[in-house]
Amino acid sequence: MDFNLNEDQRQFSDLAQQFSTEELAPFAAKWDEEHHFPKDVIQKAGELGFCSLYSPESEGGMGLSRLDSSIIFEQLSMGCTATTAMLTIHNMATWMVTSFGGETLRQEWSERLTTGEKLASYCLTEPGAGSDAAALQTKAVRDGDEYVISGSKVFISGAGATDLLVVMCRTGDAGPKGISAIAVPADAAGIIYGKAEDKMGWNAQPTREITFENVRVPVAYLLGEEGQGFTFAMKGLDGGRINIATCSIGTAQAALERATQYMNERKQFGKPLAAFQALQFKLADMATELVAARQLVRLAAFKLDQQDPEATAYCAMAKRFATDIGFQVCDAALQIHGGYGYIREYPLERHVRDVRVHQILEGTNEIMRLIISRRLLDENAGAIL
């Protein structure tokens, strides 16, 4: 096992770090304060391939592994957590369209999505169906060469500002086998967007409810076949958990570096904070836990790339551990700053606000524990190695 980055991965990381430093970090606080969605910056990221990292090369994507993509997202999230999170969502939706869409859909949308010219949102969560995705109620009824979609989705990132919606909806009976995935142009007649939610964090991207009132979409916009939507959703969630865990790692790394710098600069009782052993130990614990979380995330990404049968369990473990540790590290970095950490002149309070939601998204961390425990209690499976 070689835990070092290879030459390509180092170059990916350096490019992402440069973009993060120049295009994201200087503006993140302003975007957060003004609730501004930097669509133009995301499109700039698309010029570097960051809008289609693991979409197939045949459709204009980069065709990278999930591990390579995680390395890139980590660097980007050090600059702006909320914008990077939106990039990960766009990447997931774009991967679904380019991987499972029919020829008509791919011809019309692949190039525009992979380049970032057009952006996509992922629509799974409903008022009564969050982590229990199989319980969703949004319906799509076939009428000739069209589907007629009715229902609602909530907490949709980018809603009202993106161009294509990948919608999970029910085309068959109750349960997971009745769920299909359909791409819906965001400006289709019958789509109603709710108000932008006033959130604790992730203010650099809009979050809205979407109502579908008899929205008509060509049958050609179905991803795969009817009844495959739940399978696509679960595949998407495995990768999504790696992505959101990575955003926690990157943000926590930025917080750790800021705390380290502050401890060397700030003086109390005639000496720098870095001279106090209690704070040295705190910093050591933060770094140790962050390295452990990063390695688990990268291991899970590797398992996913290898199509390992244990990949889902590893993705759940990585998401649970990394998002908890990410929040703890950001919170500890704020504490090290004392009162300065609580004011917006410093980025620590924004880091805390932004990473808190990661413990909820892509299935709450309680759901992650349920996935892991079910795997452990499976009498027909061996130990997780």
Short mmCIF file of N, CA, C and O in Angstrom, two decimals, residues 64-136:
data_model
loop_
_atom_site.label_atom_id
_atom_site.label_comp_id
_atom_site.label_asym_id
_atom_site.label_seq_id
_atom_site.Cartn_x
_atom_site.Cartn_y
_atom_site.Cartn_z
N LEU A 64 -12.04 11.00 -13.91
CA LEU A 64 -11.15 10.72 -12.79
C LEU A 64 -11.79 9.74 -11.82
O LEU A 64 -12.99 9.50 -11.85
N SER A 65 -10.98 9.20 -10.94
CA SER A 65 -11.48 8.32 -9.90
C SER A 65 -12.12 9.14 -8.79
O SER A 65 -11.95 10.37 -8.71
N ARG A 66 -12.87 8.46 -7.91
CA ARG A 66 -13.45 9.16 -6.77
C ARG A 66 -12.35 9.61 -5.80
O ARG A 66 -12.50 10.63 -5.12
N LEU A 67 -11.26 8.86 -5.74
CA LEU A 67 -10.14 9.28 -4.90
C LEU A 67 -9.50 10.55 -5.43
O LEU A 67 -9.25 11.50 -4.68
N ASP A 68 -9.24 10.60 -6.73
CA ASP A 68 -8.69 11.81 -7.33
C ASP A 68 -9.62 13.00 -7.10
O ASP A 68 -9.17 14.11 -6.78
N SER A 69 -10.91 12.77 -7.28
CA SER A 69 -11.90 13.84 -7.11
C SER A 69 -11.91 14.34 -5.67
O SER A 69 -12.01 15.55 -5.41
N SER A 70 -11.78 13.42 -4.71
CA SER A 70 -11.75 13.81 -3.30
C SER A 70 -10.56 14.71 -3.00
O SER A 70 -10.67 15.70 -2.26
N ILE A 71 -9.43 14.40 -3.58
CA ILE A 71 -8.23 15.21 -3.37
C ILE A 71 -8.46 16.63 -3.87
O ILE A 71 -8.06 17.62 -3.24
N ILE A 72 -9.13 16.76 -5.01
CA ILE A 72 -9.43 18.08 -5.58
C ILE A 72 -10.45 18.82 -4.73
O ILE A 72 -10.26 20.00 -4.39
N PHE A 73 -11.53 18.15 -4.35
CA PHE A 73 -12.57 18.80 -3.55
C PHE A 73 -12.02 19.27 -2.19
O PHE A 73 -12.46 20.29 -1.66
N GLU A 74 -11.09 18.53 -1.64
CA GLU A 74 -10.51 18.95 -0.35
C GLU A 74 -9.83 20.30 -0.48
O GLU A 74 -10.02 21.19 0.37
N GLN A 75 -9.05 20.47 -1.52
CA GLN A 75 -8.37 21.75 -1.71
C GLN A 75 -9.36 22.89 -1.98
O GLN A 75 -9.21 23.99 -1.46
N LEU A 76 -10.38 22.62 -2.78
CA LEU A 76 -11.36 23.65 -3.09
C LEU A 76 -12.13 24.08 -1.84
O LEU A 76 -12.40 25.27 -1.63
N SER A 77 -12.49 23.11 -0.99
CA SER A 77 -13.28 23.44 0.20
C SER A 77 -12.50 24.25 1.22
O SER A 77 -13.09 24.90 2.08
N MET A 78 -11.18 24.24 1.13
CA MET A 78 -10.39 25.11 2.00
C MET A 78 -10.62 26.57 1.68
O MET A 78 -10.44 27.44 2.53
N GLY A 79 -11.06 26.85 0.45
CA GLY A 79 -11.32 28.23 0.05
C GLY A 79 -12.74 28.67 0.33
O GLY A 79 -12.97 29.76 0.86
N CYS A 80 -13.72 27.83 -0.02
CA CYS A 80 -15.13 28.14 0.27
C CYS A 80 -15.90 26.84 0.36
O CYS A 80 -16.07 26.14 -0.65
N THR A 81 -16.36 26.54 1.54
CA THR A 81 -17.07 25.28 1.78
C THR A 81 -18.36 25.20 0.98
O THR A 81 -18.65 24.20 0.32
N ALA A 82 -19.17 26.25 1.04
CA ALA A 82 -20.49 26.22 0.42
C ALA A 82 -20.41 26.10 -1.10
O ALA A 82 -21.18 25.36 -1.72
N THR A 83 -19.48 26.84 -1.70
CA THR A 83 -19.34 26.78 -3.16
C THR A 83 -18.82 25.42 -3.60
O THR A 83 -19.29 24.85 -4.60
N THR A 84 -17.88 24.87 -2.86
CA THR A 84 -17.37 23.54 -3.19
C THR A 84 -18.45 22.49 -3.04
O THR A 84 -18.58 21.58 -3.86
N ALA A 85 -19.26 22.60 -1.99
CA ALA A 85 -20.35 21.65 -1.81
C ALA A 85 -21.30 21.68 -3.00
O ALA A 85 -21.77 20.64 -3.46
N MET A 86 -21.58 22.88 -3.52
CA MET A 86 -22.43 22.98 -4.70
C MET A 86 -21.76 22.34 -5.91
O MET A 86 -22.42 21.68 -6.73
N LEU A 87 -20.46 22.50 -6.01
CA LEU A 87 -19.72 21.85 -7.09
C LEU A 87 -19.83 20.33 -7.00
O LEU A 87 -19.97 19.65 -8.02
N THR A 88 -19.80 19.79 -5.78
CA THR A 88 -19.92 18.34 -5.64
C THR A 88 -21.30 17.86 -6.05
O THR A 88 -21.45 16.78 -6.64
N ILE A 89 -22.32 18.66 -5.75
CA ILE A 89 -23.69 18.29 -6.13
C ILE A 89 -23.84 18.32 -7.65
O ILE A 89 -24.43 17.42 -8.26
N HIS A 90 -23.31 19.37 -8.27
CA HIS A 90 -23.35 19.45 -9.73
C HIS A 90 -22.61 18.27 -10.35
O HIS A 90 -23.08 17.68 -11.33
N ASN A 91 -21.46 17.92 -9.78
CA ASN A 91 -20.70 16.78 -10.30
C ASN A 91 -21.51 15.50 -10.23
O ASN A 91 -21.50 14.70 -11.17
N MET A 92 -22.22 15.29 -9.12
CA MET A 92 -23.02 14.08 -8.97
C MET A 92 -24.15 14.03 -10.00
O MET A 92 -24.38 13.00 -10.66
N ALA A 93 -24.87 15.14 -10.14
CA ALA A 93 -25.97 15.18 -11.11
C ALA A 93 -25.45 15.02 -12.54
O ALA A 93 -26.06 14.31 -13.36
N THR A 94 -24.33 15.65 -12.83
CA THR A 94 -23.73 15.54 -14.17
C THR A 94 -23.28 14.12 -14.46
O THR A 94 -23.48 13.59 -15.56
N TRP A 95 -22.70 13.47 -13.45
CA TRP A 95 -22.29 12.06 -13.61
C TRP A 95 -23.50 11.19 -13.92
O TRP A 95 -23.43 10.28 -14.76
N MET A 96 -24.63 11.45 -13.28
CA MET A 96 -25.83 10.65 -13.54
C MET A 96 -26.33 10.84 -14.97
O MET A 96 -26.66 9.88 -15.66
N VAL A 97 -26.37 12.09 -15.41
CA VAL A 97 -26.86 12.38 -16.76
C VAL A 97 -25.94 11.77 -17.81
O VAL A 97 -26.38 11.13 -18.76
N THR A 98 -24.63 11.95 -17.64
CA THR A 98 -23.67 11.49 -18.65
C THR A 98 -23.46 9.98 -18.61
O THR A 98 -23.05 9.39 -19.62
N SER A 99 -23.74 9.36 -17.48
CA SER A 99 -23.53 7.92 -17.35
C SER A 99 -24.77 7.10 -17.66
O SER A 99 -24.67 6.00 -18.21
N PHE A 100 -25.95 7.61 -17.32
CA PHE A 100 -27.18 6.83 -17.43
C PHE A 100 -28.20 7.42 -18.40
O PHE A 100 -29.21 6.77 -18.68
N GLY A 101 -27.96 8.62 -18.88
CA GLY A 101 -28.90 9.24 -19.80
C GLY A 101 -28.88 8.60 -21.17
O GLY A 101 -27.86 8.04 -21.60
N GLY A 102 -30.02 8.67 -21.87
CA GLY A 102 -30.09 8.18 -23.24
C GLY A 102 -29.39 9.12 -24.20
O GLY A 102 -28.93 10.21 -23.84
N GLU A 103 -29.31 8.71 -25.46
CA GLU A 103 -28.56 9.47 -26.45
C GLU A 103 -29.10 10.89 -26.62
O GLU A 103 -28.33 11.85 -26.69
N THR A 104 -30.42 11.04 -26.67
CA THR A 104 -31.01 12.38 -26.86
C THR A 104 -30.64 13.30 -25.71
O THR A 104 -30.20 14.44 -25.93
N LEU A 105 -30.80 12.82 -24.48
CA LEU A 105 -30.49 13.64 -23.31
C LEU A 105 -29.02 14.01 -23.29
O LEU A 105 -28.65 15.17 -23.04
N ARG A 106 -28.16 13.05 -23.56
CA ARG A 106 -26.72 13.30 -23.51
C ARG A 106 -26.28 14.28 -24.59
O ARG A 106 -25.44 15.15 -24.36
N GLN A 107 -26.86 14.14 -25.78
CA GLN A 107 -26.51 15.07 -26.86
C GLN A 107 -26.91 16.50 -26.51
O GLN A 107 -26.20 17.45 -26.84
N GLU A 108 -28.03 16.65 -25.83
CA GLU A 108 -28.52 17.99 -25.52
C GLU A 108 -27.84 18.61 -24.30
O GLU A 108 -27.72 19.84 -24.21
N TRP A 109 -27.38 17.77 -23.35
CA TRP A 109 -26.94 18.32 -22.07
C TRP A 109 -25.51 17.99 -21.65
O TRP A 109 -24.93 18.73 -20.84
N SER A 110 -24.92 16.92 -22.13
CA SER A 110 -23.61 16.50 -21.62
C SER A 110 -22.56 17.59 -21.71
O SER A 110 -21.91 17.94 -20.71
N GLU A 111 -22.36 18.14 -22.89
CA GLU A 111 -21.30 19.15 -23.06
C GLU A 111 -21.56 20.38 -22.20
O GLU A 111 -20.65 20.93 -21.58
N ARG A 112 -22.81 20.81 -22.13
CA ARG A 112 -23.12 22.02 -21.38
C ARG A 112 -22.92 21.81 -19.87
O ARG A 112 -22.52 22.73 -19.15
N LEU A 113 -23.18 20.59 -19.40
CA LEU A 113 -23.01 20.31 -17.97
C LEU A 113 -21.54 20.08 -17.62
O LEU A 113 -21.05 20.55 -16.59
N THR A 114 -20.83 19.34 -18.45
CA THR A 114 -19.44 19.02 -18.11
C THR A 114 -18.54 20.24 -18.15
O THR A 114 -17.56 20.31 -17.41
N THR A 115 -18.88 21.20 -18.98
CA THR A 115 -18.06 22.43 -19.05
C THR A 115 -18.46 23.46 -18.00
O THR A 115 -17.73 24.42 -17.79
N GLY A 116 -19.61 23.26 -17.36
CA GLY A 116 -20.09 24.24 -16.39
C GLY A 116 -20.89 25.36 -17.02
O GLY A 116 -21.33 26.27 -16.32
N GLU A 117 -21.11 25.29 -18.33
CA GLU A 117 -21.96 26.30 -18.98
C GLU A 117 -23.35 26.29 -18.35
O GLU A 117 -23.96 27.34 -18.13
N LYS A 118 -23.86 25.09 -18.09
CA LYS A 118 -25.12 24.91 -17.40
C LYS A 118 -24.88 24.12 -16.12
O LYS A 118 -23.99 23.26 -16.06
N LEU A 119 -25.66 24.41 -15.09
CA LEU A 119 -25.49 23.76 -13.80
C LEU A 119 -26.71 22.90 -13.46
O LEU A 119 -27.82 23.17 -13.94
N ALA A 120 -26.48 21.90 -12.63
CA ALA A 120 -27.54 20.94 -12.31
C ALA A 120 -27.74 20.83 -10.80
O ALA A 120 -26.81 21.00 -10.02
N SER A 121 -28.99 20.54 -10.41
CA SER A 121 -29.33 20.24 -9.02
C SER A 121 -29.84 18.81 -8.94
O SER A 121 -30.34 18.25 -9.92
N TYR A 122 -29.73 18.25 -7.75
CA TYR A 122 -30.15 16.87 -7.49
C TYR A 122 -31.36 16.91 -6.58
O TYR A 122 -31.30 17.48 -5.48
N CYS A 123 -32.46 16.31 -7.01
CA CYS A 123 -33.74 16.43 -6.29
C CYS A 123 -34.20 15.07 -5.79
O CYS A 123 -34.85 14.30 -6.51
N LEU A 124 -33.88 14.79 -4.54
CA LEU A 124 -34.29 13.54 -3.91
C LEU A 124 -35.20 13.79 -2.71
O LEU A 124 -36.29 13.21 -2.61
N THR A 125 -34.80 14.66 -1.80
CA THR A 125 -35.50 14.84 -0.53
C THR A 125 -36.88 15.46 -0.70
O THR A 125 -37.07 16.39 -1.49
N GLU A 126 -37.83 14.93 0.06
CA GLU A 126 -39.21 15.43 0.06
C GLU A 126 -39.63 15.75 1.49
O GLU A 126 -38.95 15.33 2.44
N PRO A 127 -40.75 16.44 1.67
CA PRO A 127 -41.21 16.75 3.03
C PRO A 127 -41.35 15.50 3.90
O PRO A 127 -41.08 15.55 5.10
N GLY A 128 -41.75 14.37 3.31
CA GLY A 128 -41.94 13.16 4.09
C GLY A 128 -40.96 12.06 3.76
O GLY A 128 -41.14 10.92 4.17
N ALA A 129 -39.91 12.37 3.00
CA ALA A 129 -38.93 11.34 2.60
C ALA A 129 -37.55 11.96 2.51
O ALA A 129 -37.22 12.62 1.52
N GLY A 130 -36.77 11.76 3.58
CA GLY A 130 -35.40 12.26 3.59
C GLY A 130 -34.46 11.08 3.45
O GLY A 130 -34.20 10.59 2.36
N SER A 131 -33.96 10.61 4.59
CA SER A 131 -33.08 9.44 4.57
C SER A 131 -33.82 8.20 4.05
O SER A 131 -33.20 7.30 3.48
N ASP A 132 -35.13 8.14 4.25
CA ASP A 132 -35.94 7.02 3.74
C ASP A 132 -36.34 7.32 2.30
O ASP A 132 -37.51 7.61 1.99
N ALA A 133 -35.37 7.22 1.41
CA ALA A 133 -35.59 7.63 0.02
C ALA A 133 -36.65 6.79 -0.68
O ALA A 133 -37.35 7.26 -1.58
N ALA A 134 -36.80 5.54 -0.25
CA ALA A 134 -37.76 4.65 -0.90
C ALA A 134 -39.20 5.08 -0.66
O ALA A 134 -40.12 4.57 -1.32
N ALA A 135 -39.41 6.02 0.27
CA ALA A 135 -40.78 6.45 0.60
C ALA A 135 -41.21 7.69 -0.18
O ALA A 135 -42.30 8.22 0.06
N LEU A 136 -40.42 8.12 -1.14
CA LEU A 136 -40.77 9.36 -1.86
C LEU A 136 -42.09 9.23 -2.60
O LEU A 136 -42.48 8.14 -3.04
#
